[in-house]
mmCIF file of C-alpha atoms and ligand atoms in Angstrom:
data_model
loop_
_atom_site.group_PDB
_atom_site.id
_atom_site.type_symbol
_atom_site.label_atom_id
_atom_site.label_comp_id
_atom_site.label_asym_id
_atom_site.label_seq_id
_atom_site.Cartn_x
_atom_site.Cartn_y
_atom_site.Cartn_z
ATOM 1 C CA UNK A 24 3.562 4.698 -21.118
ATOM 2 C CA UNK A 25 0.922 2.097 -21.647
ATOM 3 C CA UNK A 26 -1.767 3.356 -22.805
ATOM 4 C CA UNK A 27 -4.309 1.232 -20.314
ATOM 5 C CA UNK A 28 -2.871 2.682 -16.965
ATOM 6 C CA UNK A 29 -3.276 5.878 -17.840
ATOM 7 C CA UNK A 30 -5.886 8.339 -15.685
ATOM 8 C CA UNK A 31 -9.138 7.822 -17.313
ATOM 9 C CA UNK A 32 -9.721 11.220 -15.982
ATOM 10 C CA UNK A 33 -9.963 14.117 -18.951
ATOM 11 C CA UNK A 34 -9.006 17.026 -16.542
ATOM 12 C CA UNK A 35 -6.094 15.200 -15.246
ATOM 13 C CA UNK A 36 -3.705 18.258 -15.421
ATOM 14 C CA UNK A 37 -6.099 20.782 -13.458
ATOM 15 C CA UNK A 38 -6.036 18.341 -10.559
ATOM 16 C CA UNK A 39 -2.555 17.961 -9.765
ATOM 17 C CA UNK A 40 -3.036 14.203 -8.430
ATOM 18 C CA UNK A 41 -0.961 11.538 -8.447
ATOM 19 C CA UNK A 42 0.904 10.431 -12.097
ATOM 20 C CA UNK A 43 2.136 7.410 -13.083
ATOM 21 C CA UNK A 44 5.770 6.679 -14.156
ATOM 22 C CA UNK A 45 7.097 4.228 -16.305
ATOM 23 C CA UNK A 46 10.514 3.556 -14.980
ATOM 24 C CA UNK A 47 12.989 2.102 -17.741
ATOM 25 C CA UNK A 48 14.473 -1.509 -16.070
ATOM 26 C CA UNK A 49 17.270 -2.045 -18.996
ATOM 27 C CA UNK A 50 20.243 -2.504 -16.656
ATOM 28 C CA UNK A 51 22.806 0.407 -18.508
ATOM 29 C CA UNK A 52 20.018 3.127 -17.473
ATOM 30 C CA UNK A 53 20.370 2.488 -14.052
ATOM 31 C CA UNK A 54 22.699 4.974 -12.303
ATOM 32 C CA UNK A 55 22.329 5.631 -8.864
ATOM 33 C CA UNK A 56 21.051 9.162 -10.038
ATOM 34 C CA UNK A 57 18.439 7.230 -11.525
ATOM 35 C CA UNK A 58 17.594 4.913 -9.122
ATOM 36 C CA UNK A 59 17.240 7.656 -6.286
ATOM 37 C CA UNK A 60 14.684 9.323 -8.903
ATOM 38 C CA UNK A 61 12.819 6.677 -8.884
ATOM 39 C CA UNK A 62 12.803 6.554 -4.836
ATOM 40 C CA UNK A 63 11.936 10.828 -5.204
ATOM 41 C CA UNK A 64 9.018 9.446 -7.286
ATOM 42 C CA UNK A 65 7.841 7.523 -4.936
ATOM 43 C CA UNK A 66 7.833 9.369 -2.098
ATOM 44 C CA UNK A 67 6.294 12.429 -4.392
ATOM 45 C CA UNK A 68 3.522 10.575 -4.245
ATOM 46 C CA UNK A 69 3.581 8.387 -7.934
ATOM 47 C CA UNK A 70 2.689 5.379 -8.701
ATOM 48 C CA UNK A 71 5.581 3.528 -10.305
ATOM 49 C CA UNK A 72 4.245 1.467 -13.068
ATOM 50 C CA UNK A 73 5.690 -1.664 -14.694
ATOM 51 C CA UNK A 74 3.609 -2.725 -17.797
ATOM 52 C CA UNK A 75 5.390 -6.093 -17.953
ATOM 53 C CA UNK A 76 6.617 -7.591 -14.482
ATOM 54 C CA UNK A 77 9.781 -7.455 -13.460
ATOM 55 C CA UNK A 78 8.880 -10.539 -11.557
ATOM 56 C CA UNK A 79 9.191 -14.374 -13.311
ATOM 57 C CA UNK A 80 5.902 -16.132 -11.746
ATOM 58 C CA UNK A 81 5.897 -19.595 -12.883
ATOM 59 C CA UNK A 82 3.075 -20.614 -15.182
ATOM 60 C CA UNK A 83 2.535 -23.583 -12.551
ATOM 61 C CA UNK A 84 2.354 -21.695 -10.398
ATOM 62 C CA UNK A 85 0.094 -18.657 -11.825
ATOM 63 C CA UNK A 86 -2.495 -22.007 -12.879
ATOM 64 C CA UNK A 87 -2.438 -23.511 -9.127
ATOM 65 C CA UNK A 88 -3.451 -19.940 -7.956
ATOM 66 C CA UNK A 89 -6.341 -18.958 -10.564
ATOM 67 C CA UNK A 90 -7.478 -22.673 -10.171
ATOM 68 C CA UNK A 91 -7.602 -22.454 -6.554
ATOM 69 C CA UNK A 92 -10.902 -20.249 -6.232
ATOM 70 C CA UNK A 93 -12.891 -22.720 -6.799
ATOM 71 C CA UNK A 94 -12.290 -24.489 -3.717
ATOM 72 C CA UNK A 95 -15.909 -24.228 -1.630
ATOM 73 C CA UNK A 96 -15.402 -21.480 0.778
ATOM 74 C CA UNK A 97 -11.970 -21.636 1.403
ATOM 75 C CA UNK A 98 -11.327 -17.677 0.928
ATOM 76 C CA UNK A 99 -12.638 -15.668 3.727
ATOM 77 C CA UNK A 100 -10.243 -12.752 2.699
ATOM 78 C CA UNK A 101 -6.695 -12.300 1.301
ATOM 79 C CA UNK A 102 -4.503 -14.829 2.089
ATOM 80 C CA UNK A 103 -1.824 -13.340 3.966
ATOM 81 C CA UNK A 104 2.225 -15.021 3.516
ATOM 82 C CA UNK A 105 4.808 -13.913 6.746
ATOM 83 C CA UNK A 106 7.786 -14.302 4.961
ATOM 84 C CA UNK A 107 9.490 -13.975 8.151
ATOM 85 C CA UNK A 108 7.732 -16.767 9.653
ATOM 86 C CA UNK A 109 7.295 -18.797 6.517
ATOM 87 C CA UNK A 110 4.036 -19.006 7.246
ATOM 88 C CA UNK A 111 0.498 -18.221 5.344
ATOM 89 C CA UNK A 112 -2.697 -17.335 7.159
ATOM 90 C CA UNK A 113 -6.449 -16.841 6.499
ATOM 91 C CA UNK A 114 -7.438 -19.759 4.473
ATOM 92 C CA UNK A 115 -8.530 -22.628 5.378
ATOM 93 C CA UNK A 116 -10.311 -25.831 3.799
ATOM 94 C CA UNK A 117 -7.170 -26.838 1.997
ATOM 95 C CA UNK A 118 -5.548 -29.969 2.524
ATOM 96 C CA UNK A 119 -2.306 -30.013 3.390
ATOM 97 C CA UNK A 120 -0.667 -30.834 -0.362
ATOM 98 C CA UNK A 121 -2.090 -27.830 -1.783
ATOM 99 C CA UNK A 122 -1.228 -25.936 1.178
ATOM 100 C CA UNK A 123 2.493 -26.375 1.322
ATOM 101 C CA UNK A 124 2.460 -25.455 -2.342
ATOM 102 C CA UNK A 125 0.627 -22.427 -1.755
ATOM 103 C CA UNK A 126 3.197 -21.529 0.759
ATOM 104 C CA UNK A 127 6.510 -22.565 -1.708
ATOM 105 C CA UNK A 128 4.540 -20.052 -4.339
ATOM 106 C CA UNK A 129 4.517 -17.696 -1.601
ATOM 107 C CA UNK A 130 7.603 -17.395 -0.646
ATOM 108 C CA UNK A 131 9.270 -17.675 -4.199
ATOM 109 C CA UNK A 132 7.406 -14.446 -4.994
ATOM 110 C CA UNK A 133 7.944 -12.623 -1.364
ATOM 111 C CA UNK A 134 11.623 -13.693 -2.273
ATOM 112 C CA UNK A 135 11.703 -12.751 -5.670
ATOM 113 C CA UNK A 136 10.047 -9.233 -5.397
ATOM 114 C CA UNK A 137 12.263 -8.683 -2.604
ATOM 115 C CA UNK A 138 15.338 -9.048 -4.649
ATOM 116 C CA UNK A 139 14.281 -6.646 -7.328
ATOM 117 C CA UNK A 140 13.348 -3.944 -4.914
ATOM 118 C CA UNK A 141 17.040 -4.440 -3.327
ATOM 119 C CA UNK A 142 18.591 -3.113 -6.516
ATOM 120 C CA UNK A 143 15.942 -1.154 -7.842
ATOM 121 C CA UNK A 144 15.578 0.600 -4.780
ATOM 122 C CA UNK A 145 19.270 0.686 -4.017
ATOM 123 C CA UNK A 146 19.241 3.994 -2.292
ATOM 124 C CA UNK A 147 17.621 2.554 0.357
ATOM 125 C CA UNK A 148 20.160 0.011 1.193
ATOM 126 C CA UNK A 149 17.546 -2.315 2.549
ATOM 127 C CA UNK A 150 16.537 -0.448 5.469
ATOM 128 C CA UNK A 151 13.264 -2.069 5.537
ATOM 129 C CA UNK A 152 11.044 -4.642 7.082
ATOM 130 C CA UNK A 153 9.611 -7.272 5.378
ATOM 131 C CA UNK A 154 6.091 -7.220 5.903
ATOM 132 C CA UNK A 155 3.378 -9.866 4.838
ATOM 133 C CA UNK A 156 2.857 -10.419 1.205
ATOM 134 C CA UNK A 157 -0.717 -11.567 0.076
ATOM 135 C CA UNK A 158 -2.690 -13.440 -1.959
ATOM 136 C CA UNK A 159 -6.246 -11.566 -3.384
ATOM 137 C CA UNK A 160 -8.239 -14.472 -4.628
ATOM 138 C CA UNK A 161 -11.879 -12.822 -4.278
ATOM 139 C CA UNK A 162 -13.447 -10.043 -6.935
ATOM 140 C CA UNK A 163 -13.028 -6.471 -4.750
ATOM 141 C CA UNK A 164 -16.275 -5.580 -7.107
ATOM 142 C CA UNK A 165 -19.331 -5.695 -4.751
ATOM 143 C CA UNK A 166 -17.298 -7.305 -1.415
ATOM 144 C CA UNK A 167 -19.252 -7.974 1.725
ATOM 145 C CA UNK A 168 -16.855 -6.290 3.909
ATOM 146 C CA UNK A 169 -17.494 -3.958 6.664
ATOM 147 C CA UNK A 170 -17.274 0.070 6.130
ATOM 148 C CA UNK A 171 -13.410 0.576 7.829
ATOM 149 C CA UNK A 172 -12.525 -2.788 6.078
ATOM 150 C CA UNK A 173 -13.791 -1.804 2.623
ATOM 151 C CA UNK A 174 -11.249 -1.585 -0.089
ATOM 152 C CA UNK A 175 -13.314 0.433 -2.483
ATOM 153 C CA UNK A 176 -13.510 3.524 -0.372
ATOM 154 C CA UNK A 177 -10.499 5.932 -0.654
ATOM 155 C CA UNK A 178 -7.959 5.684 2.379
ATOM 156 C CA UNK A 179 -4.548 6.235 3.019
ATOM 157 C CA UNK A 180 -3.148 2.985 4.490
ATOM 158 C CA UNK A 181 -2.253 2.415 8.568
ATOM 159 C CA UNK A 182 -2.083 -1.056 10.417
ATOM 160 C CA UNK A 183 -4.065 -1.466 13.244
ATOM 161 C CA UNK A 184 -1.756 -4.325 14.962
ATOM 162 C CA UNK A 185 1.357 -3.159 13.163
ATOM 163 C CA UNK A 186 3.021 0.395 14.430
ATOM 164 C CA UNK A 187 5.198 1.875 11.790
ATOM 165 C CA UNK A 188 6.228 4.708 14.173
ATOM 166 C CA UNK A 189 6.632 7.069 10.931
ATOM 167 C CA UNK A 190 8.588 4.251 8.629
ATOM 168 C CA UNK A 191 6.761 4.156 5.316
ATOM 169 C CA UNK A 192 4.133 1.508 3.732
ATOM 170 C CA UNK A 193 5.618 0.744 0.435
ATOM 171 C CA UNK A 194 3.158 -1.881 -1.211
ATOM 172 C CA UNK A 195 4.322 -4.129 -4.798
ATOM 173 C CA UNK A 196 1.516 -5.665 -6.774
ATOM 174 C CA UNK A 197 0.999 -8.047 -9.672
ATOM 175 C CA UNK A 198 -2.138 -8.332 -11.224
ATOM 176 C CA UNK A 199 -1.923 -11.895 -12.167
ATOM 177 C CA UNK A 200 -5.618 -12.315 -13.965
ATOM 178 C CA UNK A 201 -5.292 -12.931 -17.032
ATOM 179 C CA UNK A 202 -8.390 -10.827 -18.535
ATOM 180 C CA UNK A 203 -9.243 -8.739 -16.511
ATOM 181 C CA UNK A 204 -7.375 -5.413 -15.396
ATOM 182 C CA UNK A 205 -7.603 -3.975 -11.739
ATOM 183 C CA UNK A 206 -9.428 -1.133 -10.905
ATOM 184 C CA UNK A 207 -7.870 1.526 -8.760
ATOM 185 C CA UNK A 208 -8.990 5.531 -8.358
ATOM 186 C CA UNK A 209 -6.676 7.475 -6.127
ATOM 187 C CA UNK A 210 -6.990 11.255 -4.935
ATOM 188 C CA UNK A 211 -5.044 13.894 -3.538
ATOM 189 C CA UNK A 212 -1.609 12.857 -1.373
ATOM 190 C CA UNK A 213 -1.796 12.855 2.547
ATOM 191 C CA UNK A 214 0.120 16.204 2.237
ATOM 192 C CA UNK A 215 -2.712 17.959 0.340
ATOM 193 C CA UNK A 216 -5.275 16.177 2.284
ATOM 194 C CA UNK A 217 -4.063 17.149 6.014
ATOM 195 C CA UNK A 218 -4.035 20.357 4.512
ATOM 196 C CA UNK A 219 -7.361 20.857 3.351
ATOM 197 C CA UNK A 220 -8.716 19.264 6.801
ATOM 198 C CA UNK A 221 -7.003 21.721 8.815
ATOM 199 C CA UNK A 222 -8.349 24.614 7.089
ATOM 200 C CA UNK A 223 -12.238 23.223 7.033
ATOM 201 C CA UNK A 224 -11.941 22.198 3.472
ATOM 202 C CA UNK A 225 -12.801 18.945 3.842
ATOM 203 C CA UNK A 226 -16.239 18.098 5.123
ATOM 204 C CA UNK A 227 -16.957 15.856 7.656
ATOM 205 C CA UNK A 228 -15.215 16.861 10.768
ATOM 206 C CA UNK A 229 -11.457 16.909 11.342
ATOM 207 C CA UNK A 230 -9.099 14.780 13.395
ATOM 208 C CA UNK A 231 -7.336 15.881 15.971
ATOM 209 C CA UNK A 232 -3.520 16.382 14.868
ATOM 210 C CA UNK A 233 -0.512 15.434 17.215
ATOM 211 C CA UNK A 234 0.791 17.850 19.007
ATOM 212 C CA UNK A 235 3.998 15.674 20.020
ATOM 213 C CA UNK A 236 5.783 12.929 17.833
ATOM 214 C CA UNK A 237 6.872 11.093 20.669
ATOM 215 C CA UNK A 238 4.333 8.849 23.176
ATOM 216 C CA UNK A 239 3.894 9.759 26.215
ATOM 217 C CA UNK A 240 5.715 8.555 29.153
ATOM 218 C CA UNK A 241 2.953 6.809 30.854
ATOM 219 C CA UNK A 242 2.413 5.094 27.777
ATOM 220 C CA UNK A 243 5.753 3.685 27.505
ATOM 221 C CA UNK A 244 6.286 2.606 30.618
ATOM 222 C CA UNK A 245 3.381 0.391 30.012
ATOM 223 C CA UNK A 246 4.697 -0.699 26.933
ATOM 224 C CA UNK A 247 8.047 -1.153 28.545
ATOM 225 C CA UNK A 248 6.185 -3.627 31.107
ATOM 226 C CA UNK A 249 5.510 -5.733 28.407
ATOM 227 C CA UNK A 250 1.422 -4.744 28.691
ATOM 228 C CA UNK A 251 1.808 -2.837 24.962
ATOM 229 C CA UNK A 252 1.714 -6.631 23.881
ATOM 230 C CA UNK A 253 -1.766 -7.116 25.238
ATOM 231 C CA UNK A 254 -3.185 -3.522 23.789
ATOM 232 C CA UNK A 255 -2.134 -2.341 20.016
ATOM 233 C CA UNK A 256 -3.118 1.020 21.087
ATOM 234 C CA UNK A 257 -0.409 0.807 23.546
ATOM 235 C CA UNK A 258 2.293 -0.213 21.210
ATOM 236 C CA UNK A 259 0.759 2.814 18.945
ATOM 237 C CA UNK A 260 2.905 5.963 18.884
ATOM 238 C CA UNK A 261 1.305 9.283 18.409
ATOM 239 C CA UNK A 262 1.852 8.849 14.795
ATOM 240 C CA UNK A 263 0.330 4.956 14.060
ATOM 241 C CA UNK A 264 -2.452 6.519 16.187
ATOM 242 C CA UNK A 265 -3.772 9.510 13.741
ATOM 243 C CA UNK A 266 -2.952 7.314 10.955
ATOM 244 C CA UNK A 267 -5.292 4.637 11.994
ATOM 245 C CA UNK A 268 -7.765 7.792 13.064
ATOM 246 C CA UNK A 269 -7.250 9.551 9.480
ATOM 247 C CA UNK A 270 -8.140 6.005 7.499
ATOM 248 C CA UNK A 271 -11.163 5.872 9.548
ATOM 249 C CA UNK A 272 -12.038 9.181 8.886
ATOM 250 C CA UNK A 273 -11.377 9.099 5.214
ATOM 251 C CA UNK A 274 -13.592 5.794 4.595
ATOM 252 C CA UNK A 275 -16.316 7.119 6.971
ATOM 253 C CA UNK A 276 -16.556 10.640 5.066
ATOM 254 C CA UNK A 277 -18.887 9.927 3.019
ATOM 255 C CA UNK A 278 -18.910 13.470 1.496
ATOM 256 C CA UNK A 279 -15.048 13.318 0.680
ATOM 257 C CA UNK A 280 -15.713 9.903 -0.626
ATOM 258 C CA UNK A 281 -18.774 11.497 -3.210
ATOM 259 C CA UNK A 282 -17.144 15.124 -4.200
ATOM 260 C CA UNK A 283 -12.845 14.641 -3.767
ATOM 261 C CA UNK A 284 -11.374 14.718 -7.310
ATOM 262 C CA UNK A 285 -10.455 11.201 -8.452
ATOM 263 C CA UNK A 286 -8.375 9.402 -10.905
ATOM 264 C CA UNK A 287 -9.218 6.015 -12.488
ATOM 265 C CA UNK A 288 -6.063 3.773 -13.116
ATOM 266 C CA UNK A 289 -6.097 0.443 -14.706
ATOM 267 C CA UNK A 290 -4.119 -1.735 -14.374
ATOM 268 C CA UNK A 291 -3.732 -4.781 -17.200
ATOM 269 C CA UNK A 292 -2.867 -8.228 -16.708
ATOM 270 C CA UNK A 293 0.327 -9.141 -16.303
ATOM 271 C CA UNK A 294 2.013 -5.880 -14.929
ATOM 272 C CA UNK A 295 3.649 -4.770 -11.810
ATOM 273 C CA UNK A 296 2.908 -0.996 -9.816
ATOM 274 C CA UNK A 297 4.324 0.102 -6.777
ATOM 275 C CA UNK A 298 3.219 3.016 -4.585
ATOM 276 C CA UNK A 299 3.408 4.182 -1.104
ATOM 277 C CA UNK A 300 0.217 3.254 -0.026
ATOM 278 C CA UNK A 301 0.279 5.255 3.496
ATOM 279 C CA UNK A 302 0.329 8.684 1.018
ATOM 280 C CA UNK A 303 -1.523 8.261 -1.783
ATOM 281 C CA UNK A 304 -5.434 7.832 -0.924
ATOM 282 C CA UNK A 305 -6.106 4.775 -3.000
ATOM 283 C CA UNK A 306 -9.370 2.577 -3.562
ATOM 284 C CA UNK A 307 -9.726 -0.760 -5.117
ATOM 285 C CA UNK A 308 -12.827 -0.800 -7.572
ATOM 286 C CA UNK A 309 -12.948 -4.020 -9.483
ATOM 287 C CA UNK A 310 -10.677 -6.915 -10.167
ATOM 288 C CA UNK A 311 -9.765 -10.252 -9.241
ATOM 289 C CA UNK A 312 -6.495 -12.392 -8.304
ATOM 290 C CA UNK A 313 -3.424 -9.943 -7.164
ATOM 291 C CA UNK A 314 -0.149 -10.797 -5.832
ATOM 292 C CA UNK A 315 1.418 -8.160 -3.175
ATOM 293 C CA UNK A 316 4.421 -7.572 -1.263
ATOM 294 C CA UNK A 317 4.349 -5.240 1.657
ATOM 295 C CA UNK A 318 7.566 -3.423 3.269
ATOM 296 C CA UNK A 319 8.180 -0.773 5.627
ATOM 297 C CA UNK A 320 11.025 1.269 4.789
ATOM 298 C CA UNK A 321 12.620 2.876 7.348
ATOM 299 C CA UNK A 322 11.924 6.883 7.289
ATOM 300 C CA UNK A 323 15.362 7.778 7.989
ATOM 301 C CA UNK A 324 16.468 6.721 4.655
ATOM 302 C CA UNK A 325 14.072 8.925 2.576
ATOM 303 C CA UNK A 326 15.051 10.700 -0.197
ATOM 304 C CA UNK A 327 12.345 13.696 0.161
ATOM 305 C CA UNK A 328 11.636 13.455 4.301
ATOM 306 C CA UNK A 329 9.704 16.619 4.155
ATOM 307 C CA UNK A 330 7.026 15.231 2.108
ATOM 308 C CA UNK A 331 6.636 11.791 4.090
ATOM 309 C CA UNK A 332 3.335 11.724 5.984
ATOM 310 C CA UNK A 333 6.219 11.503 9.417
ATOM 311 C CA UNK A 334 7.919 14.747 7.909
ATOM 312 C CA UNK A 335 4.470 16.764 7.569
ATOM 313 C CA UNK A 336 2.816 15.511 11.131
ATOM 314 C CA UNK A 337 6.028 16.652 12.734
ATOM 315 C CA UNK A 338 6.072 20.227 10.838
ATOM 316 C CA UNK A 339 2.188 20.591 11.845
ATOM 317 C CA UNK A 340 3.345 19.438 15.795
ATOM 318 C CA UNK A 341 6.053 21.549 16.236
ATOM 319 C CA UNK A 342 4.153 24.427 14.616
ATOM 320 C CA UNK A 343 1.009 23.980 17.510
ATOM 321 C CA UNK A 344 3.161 24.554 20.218
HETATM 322 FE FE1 FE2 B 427 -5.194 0.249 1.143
#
């Protein structure tokens, strides 16, 4: 294990958080015994940590994006890649040249970490959907950003617009500066934390838990009429809609934010971590310029359901009625 991404923490072992694992990428090691340990690790709540990327980023290319901050207010936030699309969004102020390349860099990553996930991640046989990759340009150190917006306040992850329906965030990064590491603390797993809010152990209120996986039918016959297009809370199942309700209530608890037990990770330039960001409560501190790939795997193809944020709702649901 490299020595710079391990918890900074001294009483790591009394805490029981998250670990990091150094998976082993020389091709002979891989059996699919192997490779479905590293999907148990996963979804155990680890981060999986590469300490040299598995993924070839051009040096052109790594010099066009670290000498693109400069340009005068072009970054309002990450810059977001739809691989699906082809397309990038939220910049702006770039001419046309340099945006086309931005987008060829883009998708040559989206593409590339893509491909290494299909084989390191056999097990899952793909079942996924590609989500938006990104571009972080802007230090997360001292960020304007609103409170439910911040990145340096510990959350589990949930898209407001985007409905998982229980399938599973699963975010790659690459911390392409080359000085400076990225700053991450994380806390206890969704498991631990539903836990402790059910029985009053974590301060600051509690959100109400679902009592039914499935929406209701009101609800989808809106949807059905094509109105869930106009309303993401319509499109929402019971699920996307404590998720979204539980990262609010995380990043707005200030108490939990002071007093939870944390772990420091960093991460140096040049490597590669991977973690499923919708179960391990996760905060960006400091750094600057990050490559990531999102996908959501499909939660039918987990390896350890019962510990999947999906797999612990539904226990708590069926177990309130
Ligand atoms: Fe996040």
């Amino acid at each position: 294990m490299n020595e710079a991404a391990r918890p900074k923490t001294e009483d790591e072992d009394q805490m029981q958080l998250g670990t990091i694992k150094k998976p082993d990428l020389s091709a002979a090691l891989q059996t699919p015994e192997r490779l479905r340990g590293y999907c148990a690790q996963l979804e155990a709540g680890d981060i999986l940590f590469f300490p040299e990327t598995p993924i070839d980023i051009p040096a052109n290319d790594l010099a066009f994006l670290l000498g693109h901050q400069q340009v005068g207010g072009a970054y309002h936030k990450n810059i977001a890649y739809r691989p699906l699309e082809d397309r990038i969004t939220g910049f702006d102020a770039w001419d046309s040249a340099s945006a086309e390349r931005l987008r060829g860099i883009m998708r040559r990553y989206s593409d590339d970490v893509i491909g290494f996930l299909r084989s390191f991640l056999a097990p899952y046989q793909a079942r996924w959907k590609v989500d938006y990759a990104s571009y972080r340009p802007e230090e997360e150190e001292g960020r304007d950003l609103s409170l439910r917006k911040r990145n340096d306040l510990l959350h589990t992850d949930a898209f407001p617009t985007r409905p998982t329906r229980g399938d599973r965030i699963l975010r790659f990064f690459n911390n392409i500066n080359p000085q400076k590491t990225r700053n991450w603390i994380t806390t206890e797993t969704f498991d631990v934390l539903i836990e402790k809010m059910r029985t009053g152990k974590l301060n600051g209120g509690r959100v109400p838990l679902p009592s039914s996986m499935t929406s209701s039918a009101a609800k989808r016959g809106l949807a059905s009429l094509g109105l869930g297009a106009l309303a993401p809370s319509l499109k929402r199942s019971p699920y996307d809609e404590f998720m979204m309700r539980f990262h609010n209530y995380l990043k707005e608890n200030s108490e939990f934010q002071k007093n939870c037990p944390k772990q420091h990770w960093e991460f140096p330039p040049g490597s590669s971590w991977m973690v499923y960001t919708d179960m391990v409560s996760h905060a960006v501190l400091s750094g600057q310029f990050a490559l990531e790939q999102t996908l959501i795997v499909s939660r039918e193809v987990m390896v350890v359901p019962e510990k999947s944020p999906y797999g612990v709702l539904s226990r708590i649901a069926v177990s309130q009625r």
